PDB file of C-alpha atoms and ligand atoms in Angstrom:
ATOM      1  CA  MET A   1     104.152  87.999  78.164  1.00 59.00           C
ATOM      2  CA  GLY A   2     105.609  90.720  75.769  1.00 76.00           C
ATOM      3  CA  ASP A   3     108.210  90.663  73.555  1.00 88.00           C
ATOM      4  CA  LEU A   4     110.610  88.737  74.673  1.00 90.00           C
ATOM      5  CA  ALA A   5     114.187  90.912  75.502  1.00 92.00           C
ATOM      6  CA  ARG A   6     118.223  89.061  76.302  1.00 92.00           C
ATOM      7  CA  PHE A   7     119.734  90.141  78.105  1.00 92.00           C
ATOM      8  CA  GLY A   8     123.631  89.321  79.583  1.00 92.00           C
ATOM      9  CA  VAL A   9     123.673  87.770  83.401  1.00 90.00           C
ATOM     10  CA  SER A  10     127.173  87.853  85.010  1.00 93.00           C
ATOM     11  CA  LEU A  11     128.048  86.155  87.917  1.00 93.00           C
ATOM     12  CA  GLU A  12     130.343  84.478  90.351  1.00 94.00           C
ATOM     13  CA  GLN A  13     131.226  79.953  89.005  1.00 95.00           C
ATOM     14  CA  ASP A  14     130.222  78.455  92.887  1.00 95.00           C
ATOM     15  CA  LEU A  15     126.348  80.519  92.201  1.00 95.00           C
ATOM     16  CA  LEU A  16     125.730  79.265  88.841  1.00 95.00           C
ATOM     17  CA  GLU A  17     126.238  75.833  88.948  1.00 96.00           C
ATOM     18  CA  ALA A  18     124.411  75.925  92.308  1.00 96.00           C
ATOM     19  CA  PHE A  19     121.373  77.615  89.408  1.00 95.00           C
ATOM     20  CA  ASP A  20     121.984  74.629  86.759  1.00 96.00           C
ATOM     21  CA  SER A  21     122.230  72.001  89.635  1.00 96.00           C
ATOM     22  CA  LEU A  22     118.449  74.611  90.903  1.00 94.00           C
ATOM     23  CA  CYS A  23     117.227  74.017  87.056  1.00 95.00           C
ATOM     24  CA  THR A  24     118.266  70.334  86.697  1.00 96.00           C
ATOM     25  CA  ARG A  25     116.217  69.135  89.936  1.00 96.00           C
ATOM     26  CA  ARG A  26     113.265  71.125  88.625  1.00 94.00           C
ATOM     27  CA  GLY A  27     113.430  70.390  85.280  1.00 95.00           C
ATOM     28  CA  VAL A  28     113.202  74.200  83.594  1.00 94.00           C
ATOM     29  CA  LYS A  29     115.770  75.773  80.856  1.00 95.00           C
ATOM     30  CA  ARG A  30     118.227  79.483  82.715  1.00 94.00           C
ATOM     31  CA  SER A  31     115.741  80.977  81.585  1.00 93.00           C
ATOM     32  CA  GLU A  32     112.116  79.730  82.891  1.00 94.00           C
ATOM     33  CA  ALA A  33     113.629  78.867  86.391  1.00 93.00           C
ATOM     34  CA  LEU A  34     115.433  82.828  86.267  1.00 93.00           C
ATOM     35  CA  ARG A  35     111.688  84.157  85.614  1.00 93.00           C
ATOM     36  CA  GLN A  36     110.657  82.273  88.580  1.00 90.00           C
ATOM     37  CA  CYS A  37     112.219  84.085  90.319  1.00 91.00           C
ATOM     38  CA  ILE A  38     111.843  87.266  89.286  1.00 91.00           C
ATOM     39  CA  ARG A  39     108.495  86.841  89.511  1.00 88.00           C
ATOM     40  CA  ARG A  40     108.496  85.505  93.162  1.00 86.00           C
ATOM     41  CA  GLU A  41     110.718  88.312  94.123  1.00 88.00           C
ATOM     42  CA  LEU A  42     107.987  90.648  92.206  1.00 87.00           C
ATOM     43  CA  SER A  43     105.422  89.064  93.693  1.00 83.00           C
ATOM     44  CA  TRP A  44     106.981  89.232  97.075  1.00 82.00           C
ATOM     45  CA  GLU A  45     108.105  92.608  97.305  1.00 86.00           C
ATOM     46  CA  MET A  46     103.818  93.767  95.716  1.00 85.00           C
ATOM     47  CA  LEU A  47     102.676  91.639  98.926  1.00 84.00           C
ATOM     48  CA  ALA A  48     103.639  94.268 100.681  1.00 86.00           C
ATOM     49  CA  ASP A  49     101.670  96.564  99.384  1.00 90.00           C
ATOM     50  CA  PRO A  50      99.003  97.121 102.302  1.00 92.00           C
ATOM     51  CA  LYS A  51      95.872  97.261  99.326  1.00 93.00           C
ATOM     52  CA  VAL A  52      96.938  94.620  96.857  1.00 93.00           C
ATOM     53  CA  PRO A  53      94.653  91.732  95.795  1.00 94.00           C
ATOM     54  CA  VAL A  54      95.401  88.681  97.470  1.00 95.00           C
ATOM     55  CA  ALA A  55      94.583  84.471  97.877  1.00 95.00           C
ATOM     56  CA  GLY A  56      96.324  81.816  99.186  1.00 95.00           C
ATOM     57  CA  VAL A  57      96.198  79.139 101.959  1.00 97.00           C
ATOM     58  CA  LEU A  58      96.004  79.758 105.383  1.00 97.00           C
ATOM     59  CA  THR A  59      96.890  75.359 106.311  1.00 97.00           C
ATOM     60  CA  LEU A  60      96.175  74.927 110.772  1.00 96.00           C
ATOM     61  CA  MET A  61      97.395  71.352 112.935  1.00 96.00           C
ATOM     62  CA  PHE A  62      94.844  71.137 115.851  1.00 93.00           C
ATOM     63  CA  ASP A  63      94.039  68.421 117.966  1.00 89.00           C
ATOM     64  CA  HIS A  64      90.069  68.878 118.406  1.00 85.00           C
ATOM     65  CA  HIS A  65      89.977  67.915 122.227  1.00 84.00           C
ATOM     66  CA  ASP A  66      91.467  70.998 123.147  1.00 73.00           C
ATOM     67  CA  SER A  67      89.424  73.498 124.831  1.00 71.00           C
ATOM     68  CA  ASP A  68      87.093  75.487 122.481  1.00 86.00           C
ATOM     69  CA  LEU A  69      89.320  76.150 119.631  1.00 88.00           C
ATOM     70  CA  PRO A  70      87.013  74.122 116.880  1.00 88.00           C
ATOM     71  CA  GLY A  71      84.414  76.507 117.734  1.00 90.00           C
ATOM     72  CA  ARG A  72      86.058  79.596 118.319  1.00 90.00           C
ATOM     73  CA  LEU A  73      88.025  78.825 114.892  1.00 91.00           C
ATOM     74  CA  THR A  74      84.265  78.473 113.074  1.00 92.00           C
ATOM     75  CA  SER A  75      83.781  81.114 114.740  1.00 93.00           C
ATOM     76  CA  LEU A  76      86.500  83.555 112.708  1.00 93.00           C
ATOM     77  CA  GLN A  77      86.061  82.004 109.905  1.00 95.00           C
ATOM     78  CA  HIS A  78      82.066  83.249 109.875  1.00 96.00           C
ATOM     79  CA  GLU A  79      83.054  86.769 110.717  1.00 95.00           C
ATOM     80  CA  ALA A  80      84.908  87.101 108.626  1.00 96.00           C
ATOM     81  CA  HIS A  81      82.983  85.734 105.459  1.00 95.00           C
ATOM     82  CA  ASP A  82      83.972  87.140 102.135  1.00 96.00           C
ATOM     83  CA  MET A  83      87.422  86.597 102.833  1.00 97.00           C
ATOM     84  CA  VAL A  84      87.376  82.378 103.463  1.00 97.00           C
ATOM     85  CA  ILE A  85      86.999  81.447 100.373  1.00 96.00           C
ATOM     86  CA  ALA A  86      86.567  77.704 100.368  1.00 96.00           C
ATOM     87  CA  THR A  87      87.419  75.091 104.298  1.00 95.00           C
ATOM     88  CA  MET A  88      88.715  71.712 103.984  1.00 96.00           C
ATOM     89  CA  HIS A  89      88.604  69.978 106.724  1.00 94.00           C
ATOM     90  CA  VAL A  90      90.617  66.386 107.188  1.00 96.00           C
ATOM     91  CA  HIS A  91      90.253  64.286 110.493  1.00 95.00           C
ATOM     92  CA  LEU A  92      94.269  63.042 110.508  1.00 95.00           C
ATOM     93  CA  ASP A  93      94.048  60.664 113.547  1.00 94.00           C
ATOM     94  CA  GLU A  94      91.948  59.882 116.386  1.00 92.00           C
ATOM     95  CA  HIS A  95      93.254  63.652 118.187  1.00 92.00           C
ATOM     96  CA  ARG A  96      93.892  65.621 115.190  1.00 94.00           C
ATOM     97  CA  CYS A  97      92.451  68.195 112.612  1.00 94.00           C
ATOM     98  CA  LEU A  98      93.617  69.310 110.376  1.00 96.00           C
ATOM     99  CA  GLU A  99      92.088  72.238 108.405  1.00 96.00           C
ATOM    100  CA  THR A 100      92.637  74.487 105.175  1.00 97.00           C
ATOM    101  CA  MET A 101      91.702  77.669 104.700  1.00 97.00           C
ATOM    102  CA  ALA A 102      91.863  78.974 100.965  1.00 97.00           C
ATOM    103  CA  LEU A 103      91.552  82.710 101.930  1.00 97.00           C
ATOM    104  CA  ARG A 104      91.113  86.401  99.453  1.00 97.00           C
ATOM    105  CA  GLY A 105      91.617  89.305 100.132  1.00 96.00           C
ATOM    106  CA  THR A 106      93.534  92.632 100.570  1.00 95.00           C
ATOM    107  CA  ALA A 107      96.547  91.413 101.192  1.00 94.00           C
ATOM    108  CA  GLU A 108      96.621  93.474 105.071  1.00 94.00           C
ATOM    109  CA  GLU A 109      93.166  92.187 105.501  1.00 95.00           C
ATOM    110  CA  VAL A 110      93.884  88.415 104.051  1.00 96.00           C
ATOM    111  CA  SER A 111      97.406  88.422 106.699  1.00 94.00           C
ATOM    112  CA  GLN A 112      95.586  89.911 110.002  1.00 94.00           C
ATOM    113  CA  LEU A 113      93.144  87.526 109.260  1.00 95.00           C
ATOM    114  CA  ALA A 114      95.475  84.655 108.744  1.00 95.00           C
ATOM    115  CA  ASP A 115      98.143  85.568 112.107  1.00 94.00           C
ATOM    116  CA  ARG A 116      94.686  86.037 114.247  1.00 93.00           C
ATOM    117  CA  LEU A 117      93.784  82.418 113.105  1.00 94.00           C
ATOM    118  CA  ARG A 118      97.232  80.502 113.480  1.00 92.00           C
ATOM    119  CA  SER A 119      98.362  82.634 117.052  1.00 91.00           C
ATOM    120  CA  SER A 120      94.774  81.224 118.449  1.00 89.00           C
ATOM    121  CA  ARG A 121      95.807  79.202 121.661  1.00 87.00           C
ATOM    122  CA  GLY A 122      95.847  74.517 120.840  1.00 88.00           C
ATOM    123  CA  VAL A 123      96.653  76.263 117.125  1.00 92.00           C
ATOM    124  CA  LEU A 124      99.706  72.867 117.386  1.00 93.00           C
ATOM    125  CA  GLN A 125     101.165  73.870 113.443  1.00 95.00           C
ATOM    126  CA  SER A 126     100.689  76.064 110.924  1.00 96.00           C
ATOM    127  CA  SER A 127     101.513  76.768 107.876  1.00 96.00           C
ATOM    128  CA  CYS A 128     100.754  79.865 105.310  1.00 95.00           C
ATOM    129  CA  SER A 129     101.341  80.820 101.319  1.00 93.00           C
ATOM    130  CA  LEU A 130      99.359  84.289  99.964  1.00 92.00           C
ATOM    131  CA  THR A 131     100.156  85.465  96.473  1.00 91.00           C
ATOM    132  CA  THR A 132      99.201  88.301  94.823  1.00 90.00           C
ATOM    133  CA  ILE A 133      96.655  88.017  92.301  1.00 88.00           C
ATOM    134  CA  ASP A 134      96.567  89.984  89.974  1.00 79.00           C
ATOM    135  CA  SER A 135     100.344  89.231  88.028  1.00 69.00           C
ATOM    136  CA  VAL A 136     103.714  91.268  87.492  1.00 63.00           C
ATOM    137  CA  GLU A 137     103.808  91.794  84.377  1.00 63.00           C
ATOM    138  CA  SER A 138     100.109  92.843  84.161  1.00 63.00           C
ATOM    139  CA  HIS A 139     100.902  95.272  87.955  1.00 58.00           C
ATOM    140  CA  GLY A 140     102.939  96.234  85.873  1.00 54.00           C
ATOM    141  CA  HIS A 141     101.719  97.055  82.823  1.00 49.00           C
ATOM    142  CA  ALA A 142      99.142  98.840  84.811  1.00 48.00           C
ATOM    143  CA  HIS A 143     100.889 100.811  86.129  1.00 46.00           C
ATOM    144  CA  HIS A 144     102.893 101.892  83.216  1.00 43.00           C
ATOM    145  CA  HIS A 145      99.343 102.976  81.449  1.00 41.00           C
ATOM    146  CA  SER A 146      97.865 105.129  84.690  1.00 41.00           C
ATOM    147  CA  HIS A 147     101.619 106.550  84.322  1.00 41.00           C
ATOM    148  CA  LYS A 148     100.915 107.479  80.501  1.00 39.00           C
ATOM    149  CA  GLY A 149      97.110 108.559  81.798  1.00 39.00           C
ATOM    150  CA  GLN A 150      98.970 111.362  83.512  1.00 39.00           C
ATOM    151  CA  ASP A 151     101.037 112.770  81.619  1.00 37.00           C
TER     152      ASP A 151
HETATM  153 NI1   NI B   1      88.626  67.129 112.671  1.00 72.11          NI
END
């Protein structure tokens, strides 16, 4: 983390009250909550860059009796073995399975793989959460250096 800077923010009373209520629920101070919001937004924006390195988790719920889905999911994971860095399979009940995969690669590759897996016929529910591996701060820092180098 770099040097701390201070700045003033003007916002509507209602919005501030809602924000303070969020801070209370999460047990964080305003400045920490604001940092988290800013990092999340910057990270979200970085995810739009197809080449940015990301890591995340894809969770699928499916019925293992459903046709050949388990086999197809396994085949897709083997084809993308360099991106599927870990899997966990939980037998939820007699019928349903919960499979969680840790994925890593570029935003474009990982998003495409996640879309293929979660859109497989027979998947009942899915969720996917990706985050950039390079921190927002170091990303900005790297850009700063590269600009300097070009001068
Ligand atoms: Ni199972």
